[in-house]
Amino acid sequence: MARLIVLGGGVAGHTTATFAAKWLGSQHEVVVVTPNAKWNWIPSNIWVGVGQMTKEEVTFDLASVYAKAGITYKQAKAVSLNPEGNESSDKPFVTIEYTSKSKSGESENIEYDYIVNATGPKLNFDATPGLGNGQGAMGTNTVSVCTADHAVHASHKLQESIEKMKAGERQKFLIGTGHGMCTCQGAAFEYIFNIEHELKKAGVRDMADIKWISNESFLGDFGMGGLHMKVGGYVVSSKLFAESLFAERNVDWLIGAHTSKVEEGKVEYELLDGSKGEEEFDFAMLIPPFAGVGLKAYAKDGEDITATVFAPNGFMKVDANYAAGAYENWKASDWPRTYQNPTYKNMFAAGIAFAPPHIISKPMSSPNGTPINPTPPRTGMPSGIIGKAVAHSVCDLMTKGENAHLHEASMAEMGAACVASAGKGLTTGTAAAMTVYPVVPDFEKYPGTGRDTDYTFGEIGLAGHWIKHILHHLFLYKAKLNPGWTLIPE
Amino acid sequence: MKHEEKNFEKSDQFNLTMIPGSFARKMRTCVIWQFIRFVAINIKMIIVVSKSH
Ligand SMILES: Cc1cc2nc3c(=O)[nH]c(=O)nc-3n(C[C@H](O)[C@H](O)[C@H](O)COP(=O)(O)OP(=O)(O)OC[C@H]3O[C@@H](n4cnc5c(N)ncnc54)[C@H](O)[C@@H]3O)c2cc1C
């Protein structure tokens, strides 16, 4: 019996573990190491953040689901990897630290035959002074919707602002990115329009000034260098699409901005032209930059080999071309296909945890040398598809031997579907429904836009809201492994 | 004043964008039209999903 350990029970890790357990049956063991007791459908945190859903509606307990699937579940966080074992054993192992109440603080070494790192992002609030609390967590100056608990807190703060406006006090809302190297603009984009919708519903829109602040060099970059989409018979840049949404809703924007410092009620920023400025706020939701979760790696003799296994940003090295060089040389083929670590072939990374070869947007910096450009998004659909492909590969390696064919899932050959809601009602509010194909542009195949304009489109309307509702229920149903779960695509 | 007149005049940034008129806005919340679009968007999304696996 061989053992597969999956680190992280989020979108990618949960997909890998559940498919591997199904395909391997009781012949082999699947272990999930993840610090939270609950699974979270993160996209719906946006609705929690405006008080339209509760934490309970977007989360469920993992223990019973893993018991049903025959998966060994350790509520713990991985700390380090020993891919060559140690001086007393050749068997690779991972060191974990329990986070469950009953075993909190205890640590354990677990041996593995194969390991998948799906630990997602570290929310690196402390990269911007005042955005974090100095101890790795969110500070008190802004709110976040990155976790369900953050979103509950954001919703309370929003209610406080609404009450103030009802009492006649004007409020300034600042939503966007909290650093020049952030990704996940889409989440902030969806949140700002949900806030705008809620303020209208509460009858206080006239009392609010709403502003977007972002590291994108143009509105609608989304960390993907923007996209050209078919709208009304034209192929248009997402810049026009996004600017239209903002102008229609009277939401101001500040782009090409590196948020350099956050204080109570104020951010300081530097723009792409090198100028500096300040923006005041009463309520701010600024997405933190992402980094790897900080796993260490050690060789058999105890030597620190973290830099061999992980990129400097903490994400795990995989089969990507990390030597692509300047922007002019970037190719779709730089992007990984199998997500296998080049040094240790029994090690894979899935979802946000893999190190991308480079960013997707055009690299930019201010004349002062401050890099101000979005880092590449790895949204839910690619994370799930990669998680499943990695599960396939690992299962084949375990059952057919180490020469088994590896399954491939390049982000330059896969699309993504995104729905950014603006409200939650079934007959009110509108959503922007978008698909992009492929996520990473391929200018050799599509020289003009980098993407297939037949499958890259955007549309605004109620239909998007209905799709977002359906996706919410469908993905929670699937993640709970209810009957027919394998039929629901990632 | 028409909705779009109001927003176009608010700032230079807004003035250079496209703002939907009343017909486009009505269609976004017209349940019958949106049902048709719901079917069309789902078909497109299913094609993108199947091309990605
Ligand atoms: C507010 C918000 C809205 C979003 N909306 C959308 C959307 O509408 N559509 C879309 O496609 N995508 C959306 N995304 C992006 C989507 O959530 C991510 O792409 C997806 O969650 C990435 O999956 P992942 O498995 O890589 O990471 P995660 O889902 O973050 O999972 C990582 C897991 O690893 C665990 N972990 C962390 N450290 C360790 C450790 N040391 N050891 C073990 N486990 C660890 C974490 O607890 C977590 O369970 C949104 C993101 C945010 C923040």
Coordinates of C-alpha atoms and ligand atoms in Angstrom, one line a residue:
Chain A
M1 CA 0.0 0.0 0.0
A2 CA 1.4 3.4 -1.0
R3 CA 0.5 6.7 0.6
L4 CA -0.4 10.0 -1.1
I5 CA -0.4 13.1 1.0
V6 CA -2.3 16.2 -0.1
L7 CA -1.3 19.4 1.6
G8 CA -4.2 21.8 1.6
G9 CA -8.0 21.1 1.5
G10 CA -9.0 24.1 -0.7
V11 CA -10.3 24.1 -4.3
A12 CA -7.2 22.3 -5.8
G13 CA -6.3 20.0 -2.9
H14 CA -9.9 18.9 -2.2
T15 CA -10.3 18.0 -5.9
T16 CA -7.0 16.1 -6.0
A17 CA -7.7 14.2 -2.7
T18 CA -11.3 13.3 -3.5
F19 CA -10.6 12.1 -7.0
A20 CA -7.5 10.2 -5.9
A21 CA -9.4 8.5 -3.1
K22 CA -12.2 7.4 -5.6
W23 CA -9.7 6.2 -8.2
L24 CA -7.3 4.4 -5.8
G25 CA -10.0 2.8 -3.7
S26 CA -8.8 1.0 -0.6
Q27 CA -5.6 -0.2 -2.3
H28 CA -3.7 2.9 -1.3
E29 CA -4.0 5.6 1.4
V30 CA -4.9 9.2 0.7
V31 CA -4.1 11.7 3.6
V32 CA -5.2 15.3 3.6
V33 CA -3.4 17.8 5.8
T34 CA -5.2 21.1 6.1
P35 CA -5.4 23.6 9.0
N36 CA -9.1 24.4 8.8
A37 CA -12.0 22.2 10.0
K38 CA -14.3 23.7 7.3
W39 CA -14.2 23.8 3.5
N40 CA -15.1 27.2 2.1
W41 CA -16.6 28.1 -1.3
I42 CA -14.5 31.2 -1.5
P43 CA -16.3 33.0 -4.4
S44 CA -19.4 33.3 -2.3
N45 CA -17.5 35.1 0.5
I46 CA -18.3 38.2 -1.6
W47 CA -22.0 37.8 -0.6
V48 CA -21.0 37.1 3.0
G49 CA -19.0 40.4 2.9
V50 CA -22.2 42.4 2.1
G51 CA -24.4 40.5 4.6
Q52 CA -26.3 38.6 1.9
M53 CA -25.1 35.1 3.1
T54 CA -23.9 33.7 6.3
K55 CA -20.6 31.9 7.0
E56 CA -22.6 28.7 7.5
E57 CA -24.0 28.9 3.9
V58 CA -20.5 29.0 2.3
T59 CA -18.7 26.5 4.5
F60 CA -19.2 22.8 5.7
D61 CA -17.3 20.5 8.0
L62 CA -14.6 18.5 6.3
A63 CA -14.3 15.6 8.8
S64 CA -17.5 13.7 7.8
V65 CA -16.9 14.2 4.1
Y66 CA -13.4 12.8 4.3
A67 CA -14.6 9.9 6.5
K68 CA -17.2 9.1 3.8
A69 CA -14.5 9.2 1.1
G70 CA -12.1 7.0 3.1
I71 CA -9.5 9.8 3.3
T72 CA -7.3 10.2 6.4
Y73 CA -7.8 13.7 7.6
K74 CA -5.3 15.6 9.7
Q75 CA -6.4 19.0 10.8
A76 CA -2.9 20.4 10.8
K77 CA -0.5 22.6 8.7
A78 CA 2.5 21.4 6.9
V79 CA 5.7 23.0 8.1
S80 CA 8.5 21.3 6.1
L81 CA 9.3 18.6 3.6
N82 CA 12.1 16.1 3.7
P83 CA 12.0 14.7 0.2
E84 CA 15.0 12.4 0.7
G85 CA 14.1 11.3 4.2
N86 CA 16.6 11.9 7.0
E87 CA 19.7 10.3 8.4
S88 CA 17.8 7.4 9.9
S89 CA 15.5 6.7 6.9
D90 CA 15.4 7.1 3.1
K91 CA 11.6 7.5 3.2
P92 CA 10.4 11.0 2.3
F93 CA 8.3 12.7 5.0
V94 CA 6.4 15.9 5.8
T95 CA 6.4 17.5 9.2
I96 CA 3.0 18.8 10.3
E97 CA 1.8 20.8 13.2
Y98 CA -1.7 20.1 14.4
T99 CA -4.2 23.0 14.6
S100 CA -7.2 21.1 15.9
K101 CA -8.3 22.0 19.5
S102 CA -7.5 18.5 20.9
K103 CA -4.0 18.3 19.4
S104 CA -3.0 22.0 19.0
G105 CA 0.7 22.5 18.9
E106 CA 1.6 18.8 18.6
S107 CA 3.8 17.9 15.6
E108 CA 4.3 14.7 13.6
N109 CA 6.4 13.4 10.7
I110 CA 4.3 11.6 8.1
E111 CA 6.0 9.5 5.5
Y112 CA 4.8 9.6 1.9
D113 CA 5.2 8.0 -1.5
Y114 CA 3.7 10.9 -3.3
I115 CA 2.9 14.4 -2.2
V116 CA 0.8 17.2 -3.7
N117 CA 1.3 20.7 -2.4
A118 CA -2.1 22.5 -2.8
T119 CA -1.6 25.0 0.1
G120 CA -2.9 28.0 -1.9
P121 CA -1.7 31.5 -1.0
K122 CA -0.4 33.0 2.2
L123 CA -2.4 36.3 2.5
N124 CA 0.7 38.5 2.8
F125 CA -0.9 41.5 4.6
D126 CA 2.4 42.5 6.2
A127 CA 4.0 43.3 2.8
T128 CA 2.3 46.7 3.1
P129 CA 2.9 48.6 6.4
G130 CA -0.5 49.0 8.1
L131 CA -2.3 46.5 6.0
G132 CA -1.2 43.7 8.3
N133 CA -0.9 43.6 12.1
G134 CA 2.8 42.9 11.9
Q135 CA 2.3 39.3 13.0
G136 CA 1.1 37.9 9.7
A137 CA -2.6 38.6 10.0
M138 CA -4.9 41.3 8.8
G139 CA -4.6 44.7 10.6
T140 CA -7.4 46.8 11.9
N141 CA -7.3 49.6 9.3
T142 CA -9.0 47.7 6.4
V143 CA -11.2 44.7 5.9
S144 CA -10.9 41.7 3.6
V145 CA -13.1 39.1 2.0
C146 CA -10.4 36.4 1.4
T147 CA -11.7 34.1 4.1
A148 CA -15.3 33.5 5.4
D149 CA -14.4 35.0 8.8
H150 CA -12.8 38.1 7.2
A151 CA -16.0 38.5 5.1
V152 CA -18.3 38.3 8.2
H153 CA -16.2 41.1 9.8
A154 CA -16.3 43.1 6.5
S155 CA -20.1 42.8 6.5
H156 CA -20.3 44.2 10.1
K157 CA -18.1 47.1 9.1
L158 CA -20.3 47.8 6.1
Q159 CA -23.4 47.8 8.3
E160 CA -21.8 50.4 10.6
S161 CA -21.0 52.6 7.6
I162 CA -24.6 52.2 6.3
E163 CA -25.9 53.3 9.7
K164 CA -23.7 56.3 9.7
M165 CA -24.9 57.3 6.3
K166 CA -28.5 56.9 7.4
A167 CA -27.7 59.3 10.3
G168 CA -26.4 61.8 7.7
E169 CA -22.7 61.2 7.7
R170 CA -21.0 60.9 4.3
Q171 CA -18.8 57.8 3.8
K172 CA -15.9 57.1 1.5
F173 CA -15.4 53.6 0.3
L174 CA -12.0 52.5 -1.1
I175 CA -11.8 49.0 -2.7
G176 CA -9.1 47.3 -4.6
T177 CA -5.5 46.0 -4.1
G178 CA -3.3 46.7 -1.1
H179 CA 0.1 46.4 -2.9
G180 CA 1.7 46.9 -6.3
M181 CA 2.1 43.1 -6.8
C182 CA -1.4 41.9 -6.0
T183 CA -3.5 39.4 -7.9
C184 CA -7.2 38.6 -7.4
Q185 CA -8.5 41.9 -8.8
G186 CA -11.6 40.0 -9.9
A187 CA -12.7 39.5 -6.3
A188 CA -12.3 43.2 -5.4
F189 CA -14.0 44.1 -8.6
E190 CA -17.0 41.9 -7.7
Y191 CA -17.0 43.3 -4.1
I192 CA -17.1 47.0 -5.1
F193 CA -20.2 46.4 -7.3
N194 CA -21.9 44.4 -4.6
I195 CA -21.2 47.3 -2.2
E196 CA -22.6 49.8 -4.7
H197 CA -25.7 47.6 -5.1
E198 CA -26.2 47.2 -1.3
L199 CA -25.9 51.0 -0.7
K200 CA -28.5 51.6 -3.4
K201 CA -30.8 49.0 -1.8
A202 CA -30.3 50.7 1.6
G203 CA -31.2 54.1 0.1
V204 CA -27.9 55.6 1.0
R205 CA -26.0 55.6 -2.4
D206 CA -26.1 59.4 -2.5
M207 CA -24.2 59.6 0.7
A208 CA -21.4 57.4 -0.5
D209 CA -18.2 58.1 -2.6
I210 CA -16.9 54.9 -4.0
K211 CA -13.4 54.6 -5.4
W212 CA -11.4 51.7 -6.9
I213 CA -7.6 51.6 -6.3
S214 CA -5.6 49.0 -8.2
N215 CA -2.2 48.0 -9.4
E216 CA -3.6 47.3 -12.9
S217 CA -2.1 49.6 -15.6
F218 CA -5.6 49.8 -17.1
L219 CA -9.0 48.9 -15.8
G220 CA -10.0 45.4 -16.8
D221 CA -6.4 44.0 -16.8
F222 CA -7.4 41.4 -14.2
G223 CA -3.9 40.1 -14.0
M224 CA -4.3 38.6 -17.4
G225 CA -3.0 41.5 -19.4
G226 CA -6.7 42.3 -20.1
L227 CA -8.7 40.4 -22.6
H228 CA -10.5 41.1 -25.9
M229 CA -14.0 39.9 -25.9
K230 CA -16.9 39.7 -28.2
V231 CA -19.6 42.1 -27.2
G232 CA -22.5 43.2 -29.5
G233 CA -20.7 42.0 -32.6
Y234 CA -17.5 43.9 -31.8
V235 CA -14.3 42.5 -30.4
V236 CA -13.5 45.0 -27.6
S237 CA -10.8 45.3 -24.9
S238 CA -11.9 44.5 -21.4
K239 CA -10.7 48.1 -20.6
L240 CA -13.8 49.5 -22.4
F241 CA -16.0 46.9 -20.7
A242 CA -14.7 47.6 -17.2
E243 CA -14.6 51.4 -17.6
S244 CA -18.2 51.3 -18.8
L245 CA -19.3 49.4 -15.7
F246 CA -17.5 51.9 -13.4
A247 CA -18.9 55.0 -15.2
E248 CA -22.4 53.6 -15.3
R249 CA -22.4 53.1 -11.5
N250 CA -20.6 56.4 -10.8
V251 CA -17.5 54.6 -9.3
D252 CA -14.3 56.5 -9.6
W253 CA -11.0 54.7 -10.3
L254 CA -7.3 55.1 -9.6
I255 CA -5.1 52.6 -11.4
G256 CA -1.4 51.8 -11.8
A257 CA -1.2 52.3 -8.0
H258 CA 1.1 50.6 -5.5
T259 CA -0.5 51.0 -2.0
S260 CA 2.7 51.7 0.0
K261 CA 1.2 52.4 3.4
V262 CA -2.1 52.1 5.2
E263 CA -3.1 54.1 8.3
E264 CA -6.5 54.5 10.0
G265 CA -8.6 56.2 7.4
K266 CA -5.8 56.8 4.9
V267 CA -3.7 55.0 2.3
E268 CA -0.5 56.3 0.7
Y269 CA 0.3 55.2 -2.8
E270 CA 2.8 55.5 -5.6
L271 CA 1.7 55.6 -9.3
L272 CA 3.3 54.2 -12.4
D273 CA 4.4 57.8 -13.3
G274 CA 6.4 57.9 -10.0
S275 CA 4.1 60.5 -8.4
K276 CA 2.9 59.8 -4.8
G277 CA -0.4 60.6 -3.2
E278 CA -2.9 59.8 -0.4
E279 CA -6.5 58.7 -0.4
E280 CA -8.7 58.9 2.6
F281 CA -11.4 56.4 3.4
D282 CA -14.0 55.4 6.0
F283 CA -14.3 51.8 4.7
A284 CA -11.6 50.0 2.8
M285 CA -11.3 46.5 1.4
L286 CA -7.9 46.0 0.0
I287 CA -6.8 42.5 -1.2
P288 CA -3.3 41.6 0.2
P289 CA -0.5 40.3 -2.1
F290 CA -0.2 36.5 -2.2
A291 CA 3.0 34.5 -1.4
G292 CA 3.7 30.8 -0.9
V293 CA 2.8 29.6 2.6
G294 CA 6.4 29.4 3.6
L295 CA 7.1 25.6 3.6
K296 CA 10.7 24.7 4.2
A297 CA 12.6 21.7 2.6
Y298 CA 15.5 19.8 3.9
A299 CA 17.9 17.3 2.4
K300 CA 18.8 14.0 4.0
D301 CA 21.7 15.5 5.8
G302 CA 19.5 18.3 7.2
E303 CA 20.8 20.9 4.7
D304 CA 18.2 23.6 3.9
I305 CA 17.1 23.0 0.2
T306 CA 14.1 25.3 0.3
A307 CA 15.5 27.4 -2.6
T308 CA 15.8 24.2 -4.7
V309 CA 12.2 23.2 -4.2
F310 CA 10.5 26.6 -4.0
A311 CA 10.8 29.8 -5.9
P312 CA 11.7 33.0 -4.0
N313 CA 8.0 33.9 -3.6
G314 CA 7.5 30.6 -1.7
F315 CA 5.5 28.9 -4.5
M316 CA 6.7 25.4 -5.5
K317 CA 8.8 24.9 -8.6
V318 CA 7.2 22.7 -11.3
D319 CA 7.7 21.9 -14.9
A320 CA 7.6 25.6 -16.0
N321 CA 10.2 27.5 -17.9
Y322 CA 11.6 29.8 -15.2
A323 CA 14.3 31.1 -17.6
A324 CA 12.1 32.8 -20.1
G325 CA 13.8 36.1 -19.6
A326 CA 12.3 39.4 -20.9
Y327 CA 8.7 40.0 -21.7
E328 CA 9.4 39.9 -25.5
N329 CA 10.5 36.2 -25.1
W330 CA 7.5 35.0 -23.1
K331 CA 5.6 32.1 -24.7
A332 CA 2.5 30.1 -23.9
S333 CA 4.8 27.1 -23.7
D334 CA 6.6 28.6 -20.6
W335 CA 3.6 27.5 -18.6
P336 CA 3.7 24.2 -16.8
R337 CA 1.8 21.1 -18.1
T338 CA 2.2 18.4 -15.5
Y339 CA 3.0 20.4 -12.2
Q340 CA 5.7 17.9 -11.3
N341 CA 8.6 19.2 -9.3
P342 CA 11.7 19.0 -11.5
T343 CA 14.0 17.8 -8.7
Y344 CA 11.7 15.3 -6.8
K345 CA 9.5 13.5 -9.2
N346 CA 7.1 12.3 -6.5
M347 CA 6.2 15.8 -5.6
F348 CA 3.5 18.0 -7.4
A349 CA 1.9 21.3 -6.9
A350 CA -1.7 22.3 -7.7
G351 CA -3.7 25.5 -7.7
I352 CA -2.2 28.7 -6.4
A353 CA 0.7 26.8 -4.8
F354 CA 2.7 26.3 -8.0
A355 CA 5.2 28.9 -9.0
P356 CA 4.2 30.5 -12.3
P357 CA 7.1 31.1 -14.9
H358 CA 6.4 34.8 -15.0
I359 CA 3.5 37.2 -14.8
I360 CA 0.9 37.4 -17.6
S361 CA 0.3 41.2 -17.7
K362 CA 3.0 43.4 -19.2
P363 CA 5.7 44.1 -16.5
M364 CA 5.7 47.7 -15.3
S365 CA 7.4 49.7 -12.7
S366 CA 7.5 53.4 -11.6
P367 CA 10.6 55.5 -12.4
N368 CA 11.6 54.9 -8.8
G369 CA 11.9 51.2 -9.6
T370 CA 8.8 50.1 -7.7
P371 CA 7.2 47.2 -9.6
I372 CA 3.5 47.9 -10.1
N373 CA 1.8 45.1 -12.0
P374 CA -0.7 42.4 -11.2
T375 CA 0.7 38.9 -10.6
P376 CA -1.1 36.0 -12.4
P377 CA -4.5 34.9 -11.2
R378 CA -5.2 31.2 -10.7
T379 CA -8.9 31.2 -10.3
G380 CA -11.2 28.4 -9.2
M381 CA -11.7 26.6 -12.5
P382 CA -8.0 26.3 -13.4
S383 CA -7.2 25.3 -9.8
G384 CA -9.8 22.5 -10.0
I385 CA -8.7 21.3 -13.4
I386 CA -5.1 21.3 -12.4
G387 CA -6.0 19.5 -9.1
K388 CA -7.8 16.8 -11.1
A389 CA -5.0 16.3 -13.7
V390 CA -2.5 16.0 -10.9
A391 CA -4.7 13.4 -9.1
H392 CA -4.8 11.4 -12.4
S393 CA -1.0 11.5 -12.8
V394 CA -0.4 10.5 -9.2
C395 CA -2.9 7.6 -9.4
D396 CA -1.3 6.3 -12.6
L397 CA 2.1 6.5 -11.0
M398 CA 0.9 4.6 -8.0
T399 CA -1.0 1.9 -9.9
K400 CA 1.0 1.6 -13.2
G401 CA 4.5 2.4 -11.9
E402 CA 6.9 5.3 -12.1
N403 CA 7.0 5.4 -15.9
A404 CA 3.3 6.1 -16.2
H405 CA 2.2 8.9 -18.6
L406 CA 1.6 12.2 -16.7
H407 CA -1.6 14.0 -17.4
E408 CA -1.4 17.6 -18.6
A409 CA -3.4 20.8 -17.9
S410 CA -1.6 23.9 -19.2
M411 CA -3.2 27.3 -18.3
A412 CA -2.3 28.3 -21.9
E413 CA -4.7 25.6 -23.2
M414 CA -7.5 26.0 -20.7
G415 CA -10.2 28.5 -20.2
A416 CA -11.9 30.1 -17.2
A417 CA -15.4 31.1 -16.6
C418 CA -16.0 34.0 -14.1
V419 CA -19.1 35.6 -12.9
A420 CA -18.8 38.9 -11.1
S421 CA -22.1 39.6 -9.4
A422 CA -23.5 43.0 -8.5
G423 CA -26.1 42.0 -5.9
K424 CA -27.6 38.7 -5.1
G425 CA -31.3 39.1 -6.1
L426 CA -32.9 36.8 -8.7
T427 CA -34.7 39.7 -10.4
T428 CA -32.6 42.7 -9.3
G429 CA -29.0 43.7 -9.8
T430 CA -26.9 42.5 -12.7
A431 CA -23.7 40.4 -13.1
A432 CA -20.9 40.4 -15.5
A433 CA -20.5 36.8 -16.9
M434 CA -17.2 36.2 -18.6
T435 CA -15.3 33.4 -20.2
V436 CA -11.7 33.6 -21.3
Y437 CA -10.0 31.0 -23.5
P438 CA -7.1 30.4 -22.9
V439 CA -6.3 32.0 -19.5
V440 CA -2.7 32.6 -20.6
P441 CA -2.7 34.3 -24.0
D442 CA -1.1 32.4 -26.8
F443 CA 0.2 35.0 -29.4
E444 CA 1.6 32.3 -31.6
K445 CA -1.9 30.8 -32.1
Y446 CA -3.9 34.1 -31.9
P447 CA -1.5 36.8 -32.9
G448 CA -3.9 39.8 -32.4
T449 CA -5.5 39.2 -29.0
G450 CA -3.7 36.1 -27.7
R451 CA -7.1 34.4 -27.2
D452 CA -9.9 32.7 -29.1
T453 CA -12.5 35.5 -29.5
D454 CA -15.3 32.9 -30.1
Y455 CA -14.8 31.7 -26.5
T456 CA -13.7 34.9 -24.8
F457 CA -16.8 36.9 -24.2
G458 CA -18.5 39.1 -21.6
E459 CA -22.0 40.0 -20.9
I460 CA -23.9 41.9 -18.3
G461 CA -27.3 40.9 -17.0
L462 CA -29.5 39.0 -14.6
A463 CA -28.5 35.7 -16.3
G464 CA -25.1 36.0 -14.7
H465 CA -26.7 36.2 -11.3
W466 CA -28.6 33.0 -11.9
I467 CA -25.4 31.3 -13.0
K468 CA -23.6 32.5 -9.9
H469 CA -26.4 31.1 -7.7
I470 CA -26.2 27.8 -9.5
L471 CA -22.4 27.6 -9.3
H472 CA -22.7 28.3 -5.5
H473 CA -25.0 25.3 -4.9
L474 CA -23.4 23.0 -7.5
F475 CA -19.8 23.4 -6.2
L476 CA -20.9 23.0 -2.5
Y477 CA -22.9 19.9 -3.6
K478 CA -19.9 18.5 -5.4
A479 CA -17.4 19.3 -2.6
K480 CA -19.6 17.4 -0.2
L481 CA -19.3 14.4 -2.5
N482 CA -23.1 14.0 -2.8
P483 CA -24.4 11.5 -5.4
G484 CA -23.2 12.2 -8.9
W485 CA -20.5 14.6 -7.7
T486 CA -18.0 13.3 -10.3
L487 CA -20.3 14.4 -13.1
I488 CA -20.0 18.1 -12.2
P489 CA -17.0 19.6 -14.0
E490 CA -14.4 21.7 -12.2
Chain B
M1 CA -32.0 64.2 -17.3
K2 CA -31.2 60.9 -19.0
H3 CA -29.2 58.4 -16.8
E4 CA -26.2 58.5 -19.2
E5 CA -26.2 62.3 -19.4
K6 CA -25.8 62.5 -15.7
N7 CA -22.8 60.1 -15.5
F8 CA -21.0 61.3 -18.7
E9 CA -20.8 64.8 -17.3
K10 CA -19.4 63.7 -13.9
S11 CA -15.7 63.4 -14.9
D12 CA -13.3 63.3 -17.8
Q13 CA -12.7 59.6 -17.0
F14 CA -16.4 58.8 -17.3
N15 CA -16.7 61.0 -20.4
L16 CA -14.4 58.8 -22.5
T17 CA -16.3 55.5 -21.8
M18 CA -19.5 53.9 -23.1
I19 CA -22.5 54.1 -20.8
P20 CA -25.6 51.9 -21.7
G21 CA -28.8 53.7 -22.6
S22 CA -32.2 52.8 -21.2
F23 CA -32.9 50.0 -23.7
A24 CA -29.6 48.2 -23.0
R25 CA -30.2 48.6 -19.3
K26 CA -33.8 47.3 -19.5
M27 CA -32.7 44.2 -21.4
R28 CA -30.2 43.4 -18.6
T29 CA -33.1 42.8 -16.2
C30 CA -35.8 41.6 -18.7
V31 CA -36.5 38.1 -17.5
I32 CA -37.5 36.7 -20.9
W33 CA -34.4 38.0 -22.7
Q34 CA -32.2 37.1 -19.8
F35 CA -33.6 33.5 -19.9
I36 CA -32.5 33.3 -23.5
R37 CA -29.1 34.7 -22.6
F38 CA -28.9 32.3 -19.7
V39 CA -29.2 29.4 -22.1
A40 CA -26.7 30.9 -24.5
I41 CA -24.1 31.8 -21.8
N42 CA -24.4 28.3 -20.3
I43 CA -23.8 26.7 -23.7
K44 CA -20.7 28.8 -24.2
M45 CA -19.4 28.1 -20.7
I46 CA -19.9 24.3 -21.2
I47 CA -17.9 24.5 -24.5
V48 CA -15.1 26.4 -22.7
V49 CA -15.2 23.9 -19.8
S50 CA -15.1 20.9 -22.2
K51 CA -12.2 22.4 -24.3
S52 CA -10.3 22.9 -21.0
H53 CA -10.4 19.3 -19.7
Ligands
LIG1 C1 -12.9 36.7 -2.3 C2 -12.5 35.8 -3.4 C3 -13.4 35.6 -4.4 C4 -13.1 34.7 -5.4 N1 -14.0 34.5 -6.4 C5 -13.7 33.7 -7.4 C6 -14.6 33.4 -8.5 O1 -15.7 34.0 -8.5 N2 -14.3 32.5 -9.4 C7 -13.1 31.9 -9.4 O2 -12.9 31.0 -10.3 N3 -12.2 32.1 -8.4 C8 -12.5 33.0 -7.5 N4 -11.5 33.2 -6.5 C9 -10.3 32.5 -6.5 C10 -10.4 31.1 -5.9 O3 -10.9 31.1 -4.7 C11 -9.0 30.5 -5.9 O4 -8.6 30.4 -7.3 C12 -9.0 29.1 -5.4 O5 -9.4 29.1 -4.0 C13 -7.5 28.5 -5.4 O6 -7.5 27.2 -4.9 P1 -6.3 26.6 -4.1 O7 -6.7 25.3 -3.8 O8 -5.0 26.8 -4.9 O9 -6.2 27.5 -2.8 P2 -7.2 27.6 -1.6 O10 -8.6 27.3 -2.1 O11 -6.9 28.9 -0.9 O12 -6.8 26.4 -0.7 C14 -5.6 26.3 0.0 C15 -5.8 25.4 1.2 O13 -4.5 25.1 1.8 C16 -4.6 25.3 3.2 N5 -3.3 25.6 3.8 C17 -2.7 26.8 3.9 N6 -1.5 26.6 4.5 C18 -1.3 25.3 4.6 C19 -0.2 24.5 5.2 N7 0.9 25.0 5.6 N8 -0.4 23.1 5.2 C20 -1.5 22.6 4.7 N9 -2.6 23.3 4.2 C21 -2.4 24.6 4.2 C22 -5.6 26.4 3.4 O14 -6.2 26.4 4.7 C23 -6.6 26.1 2.3 O15 -7.5 25.1 2.8 C24 -11.8 34.1 -5.5 C25 -10.9 34.4 -4.4 C26 -11.3 35.2 -3.4 C27 -10.3 35.5 -2.3

